[in-house]
Amino acid sequence: MTGTAGSPRRRADGVPEPRHLRVIVIGAGMSGIASVIKLREAGIHDLVVYEKADRVGGTWRENTYPGLSCDVPSHLYSYSFALNPDWTHRFAFGPEIQRYFERVADEHRVTEVVRFGEEVDRLEWRDGRWHARTRRGTTDEADVVIAATGVLHHPRLPDIEGLDTFTGAQFHSARWDHSVPLDGARVGIVGTGSTAVQIVSAIVDRVEHLSLFQRTAQWVMPAENPAYSAEERERFRRDPAALAENHARLSELFALFANAVVDAESPEAAMIEEACRANLEQSVLDPALREKLRPDYRAACKRLIISPDFYQAIQRPNAELVTEKILRVEPQGVRTADGRLHPLDVLVLATGFHTDWFMRPMEIIGRDGRTLSELWDPRPIAYLSISMPGFPNLFMLNGPNGPVGNFSLIEVAELQLAYILQLLERLRDGTVTEICATAEATERFEAERVAASAKTIWVTGCRSWYLDDRGIPATWPWPFARFREVMAAPDLDDYELR
Ligand code: NAP
């Protein structure tokens, strides 16, 4: 018999047994893998992960573009419970990160509970449980759902006339077509975000001609990417304490960055700006090109680009920075507003993602028939980015309005998981069967978040994917220390417990 609210099953010694919970995790990326490991550690073993693809890895599985790397240091972009002494570079490349996630998933027997090729398309709260359905028609039920569906995974194609008339190869950066030869080709790249910049550096020496179509210039923070020597890796392997110390040190360092961006007037924000400005002045020799590359907004207003070699790459003789507006795409290439045709064999759309979709287009129906589409009209909202009123026992990792920026989303997910596990304890100890944030707490959090965002660097005059349709950053606007503090223990007064 499963213990119900108010009547937990008791062991012979009188100690109540935890209520059995079945949990569905959606997504086997970075946060889905961590969910399984942490849920099991907490004693929850009735678990299934639904994953739409055929491998774990999330964003690192989907992005395979040349030059793919993580601009968060590898020793920080690691699970705190699975630190990796063997990272080959300060900033690891995509395939190595993908292998890391696959290894951790295998070593912790995560893969055995993943149902691959199963995309959840409907969730409904009915009779005190979540009822899930996948595109293939599989149905399942659970007491709790953890949405670990990621942020940057719905490619956004640009609204450019004539895209479908192009006769060369064309694809979004997250759907790289490796059958298309780059060597000796004329390649155009639309966009100047973190993705485009990494691609430019990686392919410029292979292609015949590279055209980078820039709508908005970007600030670029220089950062060398040295390899770790065999001795350094051996030292980390021999000394797990040093490895953990290194992780903690990097975490504190990145917290400083997070503090800088939430206070546009901070000395740290000025330092970031100065480093980017010096990089531009010192690295770009041609004054005309330098001015084309000079942003007219503050550094870190858009997501900061971190690159050891973008400025060098764009100054190669076969590279061209095109700042004329794109008029349309034609069968032979891209026509810009000055009337010029840029002939191309390959067109790469590094134009970002629909960053406000999260679990959508999944249909989610909460208590009393309330849908997620209704709650998220006109835009996503959640209490502390984790829980939503009317959607009991549904928790999000890296959900809306959480900390994003140039720091480790792994650390964010781990903190959120530790918080969610504390909520699950209330379900397991039998005192309640349903938990979700109250509408009041959600509205209060949202109002405080919006008010605090006025101080941030993100509102100092640029367009970016951080901003919602009102121009308000859909992010955590406080220092990272506050996030850690809030995640340490849920304030149950902000929850509706039934
Ligand atoms: P992004 O930052 O959203 O950049 C999209 C780019 O496409 C922008 O330069 C944008 O110009 C341009 N664009 C969009 N529509 C356009 C149009 N119609 N015409 C011309 N240009 C257009 O996308 P992303 O580079 O893929 O990066 C997304 C996020 O992924 C990053 O911010 C980061 O959080 C993450 N990421 C992380 C890493 C890492 O190393 N950790 C690497 C890659 C990506 P405007 O600037 O004018 O809008």
XYZ file of C-alpha atoms and ligand atoms in Angstrom:
546
model
C 0.000 0.000 0.000
C 1.269 3.429 -0.845
C 1.116 5.944 1.964
C -1.376 8.727 1.278
C -1.470 12.267 2.621
C -1.905 12.238 6.353
C -1.448 8.452 6.653
C 2.123 7.515 5.814
C 2.909 3.811 5.839
C 5.019 2.897 8.869
C 7.873 0.480 9.281
C 7.850 -2.037 12.150
C 9.803 0.428 14.327
C 7.107 3.061 13.797
C 9.153 5.294 11.515
C 7.051 6.387 8.554
C 8.194 4.974 5.219
C 8.608 7.470 2.467
C 5.728 7.502 0.034
C 6.590 5.822 -3.245
C 6.978 8.405 -6.020
C 7.129 7.770 -9.725
C 8.925 10.528 -11.612
C 9.007 11.330 -15.310
C 11.976 13.398 -16.467
C 11.623 15.024 -19.868
C 14.905 15.368 -21.746
C 18.222 13.512 -21.406
C 20.500 16.499 -21.739
C 22.748 17.968 -19.084
C 19.953 18.621 -16.561
C 18.004 15.416 -17.293
C 21.083 13.284 -16.626
C 21.709 15.124 -13.355
C 18.049 14.649 -12.378
C 18.249 10.865 -12.570
C 21.474 10.758 -10.570
C 20.210 13.081 -7.847
C 16.737 11.517 -7.618
C 18.294 8.096 -7.136
C 20.676 9.457 -4.503
C 17.582 10.705 -2.667
C 16.105 7.206 -2.796
C 13.701 7.729 -5.704
C 14.149 4.853 -8.125
C 10.874 4.660 -10.037
C 12.084 6.865 -12.870
C 11.805 7.191 -16.594
C 13.347 9.746 -18.925
C 11.646 10.533 -22.212
C 14.109 11.756 -24.839
C 13.060 12.755 -28.340
C 16.439 11.929 -29.901
C 18.450 8.727 -29.997
C 21.300 9.809 -27.717
C 21.795 11.741 -24.497
C 23.554 15.115 -24.551
C 20.950 17.756 -25.397
C 22.518 20.855 -26.849
C 25.890 19.098 -27.205
C 24.275 16.354 -29.241
C 22.350 18.779 -31.447
C 25.127 21.257 -32.122
C 27.954 19.795 -34.151
C 29.103 22.883 -36.040
C 32.830 23.328 -36.711
C 34.527 25.091 -33.809
C 31.782 24.191 -31.319
C 33.172 24.733 -27.860
C 32.025 25.942 -24.470
C 33.166 29.385 -23.446
C 32.672 28.489 -19.798
C 35.891 26.861 -18.511
C 35.684 23.060 -18.692
C 36.511 22.612 -15.023
C 33.483 24.747 -14.179
C 31.256 23.355 -16.911
C 31.251 19.956 -15.165
C 28.946 18.327 -12.661
C 30.217 18.990 -9.140
C 29.670 15.262 -8.475
C 31.550 14.134 -11.578
C 34.521 16.438 -11.920
C 36.744 15.501 -14.806
C 40.541 15.592 -14.434
C 40.975 14.813 -18.104
C 39.625 17.925 -19.819
C 42.045 18.562 -22.643
C 41.564 22.346 -22.898
C 40.644 25.291 -20.710
C 37.529 25.615 -22.907
C 36.538 22.162 -24.099
C 35.345 21.473 -27.621
C 31.870 20.107 -28.336
C 32.691 16.437 -29.053
C 34.667 16.141 -25.810
C 31.754 17.627 -23.842
C 29.320 15.253 -25.555
C 31.574 12.310 -24.638
C 31.672 13.570 -21.030
C 27.863 13.575 -20.748
C 27.606 10.144 -22.384
C 30.233 8.762 -20.013
C 28.581 10.203 -16.890
C 25.190 8.902 -18.084
C 26.646 5.427 -18.624
C 28.673 5.308 -15.422
C 25.632 6.318 -13.373
C 23.350 3.919 -15.277
C 21.195 6.816 -16.440
C 20.946 5.539 -19.979
C 19.086 2.416 -18.877
C 16.041 4.464 -17.814
C 15.959 6.642 -20.935
C 13.280 5.930 -23.535
C 14.905 7.238 -26.700
C 12.971 8.449 -29.732
C 10.044 9.356 -27.498
C 9.003 13.007 -27.559
C 6.419 13.915 -24.948
C 3.759 15.998 -26.678
C 1.075 16.110 -23.996
C 0.940 16.233 -20.215
C -2.279 16.355 -18.254
C -2.841 16.559 -14.505
C -5.730 14.256 -13.779
C -6.814 12.442 -10.594
C -3.714 13.593 -8.717
C -1.148 12.417 -11.278
C 0.507 13.553 -14.460
C -0.588 11.658 -17.543
C 1.979 11.846 -20.328
C 1.674 10.982 -23.991
C 4.427 10.843 -26.588
C 4.259 11.516 -30.319
C 4.474 7.785 -30.901
C 1.401 7.259 -28.766
C 3.117 5.840 -25.663
C 1.241 6.762 -22.489
C 2.550 6.881 -18.940
C 1.678 8.268 -15.518
C 3.714 9.763 -12.714
C 3.368 11.621 -9.446
C 6.015 14.155 -10.453
C 7.359 15.537 -13.719
C 10.705 17.275 -14.089
C 10.990 19.255 -17.311
C 14.662 19.215 -18.258
C 13.983 20.362 -21.787
C 16.670 23.026 -22.204
C 16.560 26.602 -23.414
C 18.471 26.937 -26.672
C 17.056 24.140 -28.775
C 14.395 25.431 -31.127
C 16.319 26.901 -34.094
C 15.100 30.325 -35.182
C 15.255 30.859 -38.918
C 15.559 34.462 -40.066
C 12.729 36.177 -41.840
C 14.730 36.878 -44.993
C 13.017 37.013 -48.379
C 14.004 34.344 -50.893
C 15.698 31.911 -48.453
C 14.032 28.977 -50.206
C 15.291 30.073 -53.630
C 18.962 29.515 -52.776
C 20.428 26.730 -54.930
C 23.490 26.062 -52.744
C 23.509 24.248 -49.411
C 21.743 25.985 -46.565
C 21.218 25.035 -42.924
C 20.831 26.400 -39.398
C 23.952 26.210 -37.229
C 22.262 23.664 -34.919
C 21.400 21.420 -37.887
C 24.861 21.322 -39.477
C 24.971 19.262 -42.665
C 28.345 17.508 -42.565
C 27.837 16.105 -46.059
C 28.388 19.591 -47.485
C 32.039 20.232 -48.393
C 33.538 23.423 -46.999
C 37.044 23.138 -48.402
C 37.395 25.594 -51.237
C 33.756 26.693 -50.946
C 32.298 30.197 -50.777
C 30.550 30.265 -47.435
C 28.193 32.897 -46.036
C 27.277 33.079 -42.362
C 24.315 35.111 -41.113
C 24.681 36.260 -37.515
C 27.434 37.345 -35.156
C 26.456 35.583 -31.929
C 28.633 33.155 -29.956
C 27.854 30.433 -32.480
C 28.777 32.382 -35.618
C 32.007 33.618 -34.077
C 33.136 30.077 -33.258
C 32.279 28.905 -36.778
C 34.177 31.784 -38.419
C 37.377 31.007 -36.514
C 37.085 27.291 -37.261
C 36.450 27.408 -40.996
C 38.095 30.550 -42.337
C 41.300 28.754 -43.296
C 39.443 25.984 -45.100
C 37.075 27.958 -47.292
C 37.822 29.899 -50.431
C 35.845 32.920 -49.302
C 33.948 33.672 -46.121
C 31.253 36.364 -45.917
C 30.061 37.191 -42.418
C 26.745 39.045 -42.567
C 26.668 41.241 -39.469
C 23.493 42.999 -38.406
C 24.894 44.093 -35.062
C 28.541 44.314 -34.002
C 29.573 42.402 -30.881
C 31.957 43.035 -28.023
C 34.548 40.283 -27.859
C 36.355 39.317 -24.683
C 39.732 37.740 -25.396
C 40.494 34.401 -23.760
C 43.277 32.034 -24.671
C 42.422 28.360 -24.857
C 45.557 26.440 -23.856
C 45.650 22.659 -23.699
C 46.200 21.022 -20.315
C 49.521 19.222 -20.221
C 49.731 15.521 -19.380
C 51.314 16.521 -16.039
C 48.471 18.879 -15.166
C 45.881 16.221 -15.941
C 47.798 13.652 -13.938
C 47.930 16.064 -11.003
C 44.135 16.546 -11.105
C 43.698 12.774 -11.344
C 45.898 12.168 -8.316
C 44.449 14.977 -6.253
C 40.629 15.120 -6.307
C 40.752 17.837 -3.637
C 42.704 20.119 -5.980
C 40.163 19.396 -8.702
C 37.274 20.307 -6.402
C 39.107 23.423 -5.255
C 39.613 24.479 -8.844
C 35.887 24.006 -9.533
C 34.953 26.101 -6.497
C 37.444 28.833 -7.430
C 36.057 29.093 -10.965
C 32.530 29.170 -9.614
C 33.385 32.169 -7.414
C 35.130 33.877 -10.329
C 32.094 33.461 -12.548
C 29.797 34.665 -9.793
C 31.719 37.951 -10.067
C 30.805 38.124 -13.726
C 27.164 37.481 -12.875
C 27.360 40.293 -10.312
C 28.802 42.666 -12.907
C 26.007 42.162 -15.404
C 23.232 42.688 -12.872
C 24.707 46.048 -11.913
C 25.451 48.118 -14.996
C 27.231 50.752 -12.895
C 29.537 48.331 -11.089
C 33.318 48.651 -11.450
C 33.371 45.029 -12.688
C 31.063 45.946 -15.593
C 33.446 48.789 -16.476
C 36.398 46.359 -16.352
C 34.702 43.974 -18.768
C 34.046 46.872 -21.118
C 37.637 48.024 -20.907
C 38.995 44.539 -21.690
C 36.729 44.270 -24.742
C 37.608 47.751 -25.965
C 41.340 47.078 -25.612
C 40.890 43.797 -27.492
C 39.235 45.619 -30.383
C 41.824 48.439 -30.482
C 44.806 46.121 -30.268
C 43.607 43.271 -32.459
C 42.016 44.977 -35.453
C 44.543 46.890 -37.518
C 42.448 48.404 -40.316
C 40.629 51.444 -38.845
C 37.658 51.048 -41.213
C 37.168 47.402 -40.237
C 37.672 48.324 -36.575
C 34.832 50.836 -36.752
C 32.556 48.295 -38.447
C 33.292 45.883 -35.603
C 32.755 48.502 -32.875
C 29.419 48.030 -31.085
C 27.354 51.093 -30.192
C 26.119 49.656 -26.910
C 27.733 48.524 -23.680
C 29.784 45.350 -23.348
C 27.780 42.368 -21.964
C 24.474 44.056 -22.870
C 24.143 41.238 -25.407
C 25.632 37.932 -24.367
C 29.356 38.546 -24.264
C 31.373 36.808 -26.952
C 34.467 35.073 -25.630
C 36.987 34.218 -28.294
C 40.743 33.858 -28.548
C 40.863 34.427 -32.295
C 37.731 35.879 -33.899
C 39.380 39.225 -34.714
C 42.342 37.416 -36.284
C 39.989 35.219 -38.332
C 37.919 38.068 -39.701
C 41.114 39.836 -40.820
C 42.200 36.924 -43.057
C 42.445 37.968 -46.709
C 39.653 35.564 -47.710
C 37.254 36.836 -45.012
C 34.831 39.699 -45.451
C 32.667 41.420 -42.885
C 29.473 42.487 -44.648
C 27.577 45.172 -42.778
C 25.211 46.199 -45.547
C 21.676 45.053 -44.744
C 20.622 41.782 -46.346
C 17.985 42.575 -48.958
C 17.143 39.032 -49.968
C 18.565 35.626 -50.741
C 18.724 34.742 -54.429
C 19.524 31.425 -56.150
C 23.232 32.338 -56.405
C 23.790 33.994 -53.038
C 22.878 36.949 -50.841
C 21.915 40.376 -52.223
C 22.668 43.291 -49.911
C 21.072 46.732 -49.838
C 23.939 48.278 -51.837
C 22.813 46.112 -54.770
C 25.774 43.735 -54.518
C 25.347 39.990 -54.946
C 27.568 37.892 -52.661
C 27.879 34.593 -54.565
C 27.821 31.582 -52.233
C 27.972 27.793 -52.264
C 26.944 27.423 -48.641
C 24.739 29.615 -46.446
C 24.859 29.058 -42.682
C 22.081 30.566 -40.585
C 23.627 31.177 -37.160
C 20.528 33.093 -36.201
C 19.841 31.750 -32.736
C 16.910 30.076 -31.079
C 13.334 30.592 -29.948
C 14.439 31.184 -26.400
C 10.949 31.535 -24.917
C 9.604 28.155 -26.003
C 11.073 25.949 -23.250
C 8.818 22.832 -23.082
C 6.588 24.096 -25.845
C 5.120 23.031 -28.268
C 4.185 20.370 -25.701
C 0.555 20.705 -24.622
C 0.403 20.920 -20.826
C -2.904 20.878 -18.969
C -2.752 21.581 -15.260
C -5.266 21.591 -12.450
C -8.875 22.443 -13.397
C -8.077 22.308 -17.113
C -5.752 25.293 -17.020
C -3.258 25.140 -19.880
C 0.356 26.235 -20.013
C -0.487 28.289 -23.104
C -2.951 30.274 -20.975
C -0.503 30.752 -18.108
C 2.280 31.731 -20.483
C 0.213 34.221 -22.435
C 1.691 36.693 -23.197
C 5.025 35.305 -21.963
C 6.564 32.557 -19.778
C 6.251 33.025 -16.052
C 7.299 30.820 -13.157
C 8.052 31.167 -9.477
C 11.853 31.188 -9.111
C 11.875 29.720 -12.634
C 10.946 26.328 -11.125
C 7.245 25.995 -10.307
C 3.960 27.357 -11.677
C 0.604 27.981 -9.982
C -1.982 25.399 -11.007
C 0.664 22.922 -12.202
C 1.290 20.745 -9.147
C 4.344 18.497 -8.939
C 5.736 19.857 -12.204
C 9.188 21.364 -11.822
C 11.475 22.957 -14.388
C 15.250 23.004 -14.646
C 16.705 26.016 -16.418
C 13.160 27.238 -16.885
C 12.008 30.773 -17.713
C 13.553 33.851 -16.101
C 16.342 31.959 -14.385
C 20.030 32.755 -14.364
C 21.415 32.739 -17.881
C 24.495 34.525 -19.062
C 28.124 33.716 -19.449
C 28.240 31.123 -16.705
C 27.641 27.457 -16.001
C 24.070 26.282 -16.472
C 25.215 23.035 -14.846
C 25.687 24.795 -11.547
C 22.264 26.406 -11.951
C 20.607 23.041 -12.634
C 22.347 21.397 -9.673
C 21.174 24.124 -7.290
C 17.640 23.891 -8.686
C 17.645 20.111 -8.317
C 18.709 20.290 -4.674
C 15.822 22.708 -4.089
C 13.293 20.537 -5.946
C 14.391 17.468 -3.963
C 13.474 19.296 -0.773
C 9.987 19.860 -2.177
C 9.761 16.189 -3.119
C 10.543 15.314 0.496
C 7.224 16.936 1.467
C 5.503 14.592 -0.975
C 7.423 11.586 0.277
C 6.853 12.171 3.968
C 3.155 11.878 3.267
C 2.151 15.296 4.572
C 1.024 16.515 1.148
C 0.327 15.069 -2.290
C 0.422 18.239 -4.389
C 2.888 21.123 -4.401
C 3.021 24.156 -6.625
C 3.851 27.809 -6.187
C 0.952 30.066 -5.253
C -0.263 32.616 -7.774
C 0.580 35.392 -5.290
C 4.168 34.233 -4.826
C 4.607 33.888 -8.580
C 3.262 37.388 -9.213
C 5.351 38.858 -6.406
C 8.512 37.188 -7.714
C 7.740 38.411 -11.220
C 7.158 42.001 -10.034
C 10.390 42.008 -7.998
C 12.319 40.494 -10.895
C 11.053 43.087 -13.362
C 11.820 45.944 -10.944
C 15.354 44.676 -10.287
C 16.103 44.253 -13.978
C 16.155 48.042 -14.431
C 19.668 48.067 -12.940
C 21.090 45.396 -15.197
C 23.436 45.732 -18.137
C 20.892 43.976 -20.388
C 18.649 47.067 -20.509
C 21.356 49.558 -21.419
C 20.385 49.770 -25.075
C 20.783 46.700 -27.257
C 18.668 43.968 -28.794
C 19.308 40.477 -27.411
C 17.660 37.148 -26.787
C 17.626 37.979 -23.075
C 14.900 40.577 -23.644
C 11.229 39.684 -23.798
C 8.643 41.327 -26.055
C 8.517 44.322 -23.672
C 12.280 44.742 -23.648
C 12.545 43.360 -20.096
C 15.268 40.766 -19.490
C 13.795 37.295 -18.999
C 16.593 36.470 -16.572
C 17.619 36.423 -12.930
C 18.502 40.070 -12.201
C 20.269 39.614 -8.864
C 23.757 38.493 -7.863
C 24.477 34.796 -8.122
C 24.954 34.583 -4.347
C 21.284 35.463 -3.951
C 20.348 32.621 -6.281
C 22.405 30.195 -4.190
C 20.782 31.540 -1.033
C 17.232 31.252 -2.361
C 17.880 27.762 -3.727
C 19.230 26.580 -0.353
C 15.743 25.954 1.088
C 12.216 26.465 -0.272
C 10.014 28.945 1.546
C 6.918 26.799 1.928
C 4.740 29.863 2.549
C 5.112 30.526 -1.176
C 3.682 27.116 -2.039
C 0.214 25.740 -2.174
C 0.362 22.398 -0.399
C -2.549 19.971 -0.669
P 22.251 34.562 -30.978
O 23.168 34.969 -29.924
O 20.784 34.722 -30.760
O 22.705 35.310 -32.294
C 21.919 35.302 -33.460
C 22.591 36.169 -34.486
O 21.822 36.128 -35.685
C 22.686 37.625 -34.071
O 23.897 38.142 -34.503
C 21.507 38.258 -34.811
O 21.683 39.618 -35.081
C 21.548 37.464 -36.091
N 20.282 37.474 -36.793
C 19.105 36.935 -36.396
N 18.161 37.153 -37.329
C 18.752 37.845 -38.321
C 18.302 38.380 -39.554
N 17.022 38.235 -39.934
N 19.174 39.063 -40.319
C 20.457 39.200 -39.928
N 20.956 38.735 -38.778
C 20.102 38.054 -37.990
O 22.450 33.006 -31.399
P 23.720 32.053 -31.177
O 24.948 32.693 -31.653
O 23.335 30.733 -31.729
O 23.851 31.967 -29.633
C 22.714 31.703 -28.818
C 23.167 31.431 -27.426
O 23.682 30.105 -27.365
C 24.311 32.278 -26.934
O 23.941 33.553 -26.545
C 24.805 31.433 -25.791
O 24.001 31.606 -24.663
C 24.653 30.041 -26.356
N 25.936 29.615 -26.928
C 26.916 29.347 -26.044
C 28.142 28.982 -26.508
C 29.199 28.707 -25.517
O 30.342 28.642 -25.893
N 28.880 28.539 -24.237
C 28.390 28.872 -27.873
C 27.364 29.143 -28.751
C 26.130 29.516 -28.262
P 21.318 40.762 -33.980
O 22.428 40.708 -32.996
O 21.262 41.995 -34.770
O 19.992 40.365 -33.391
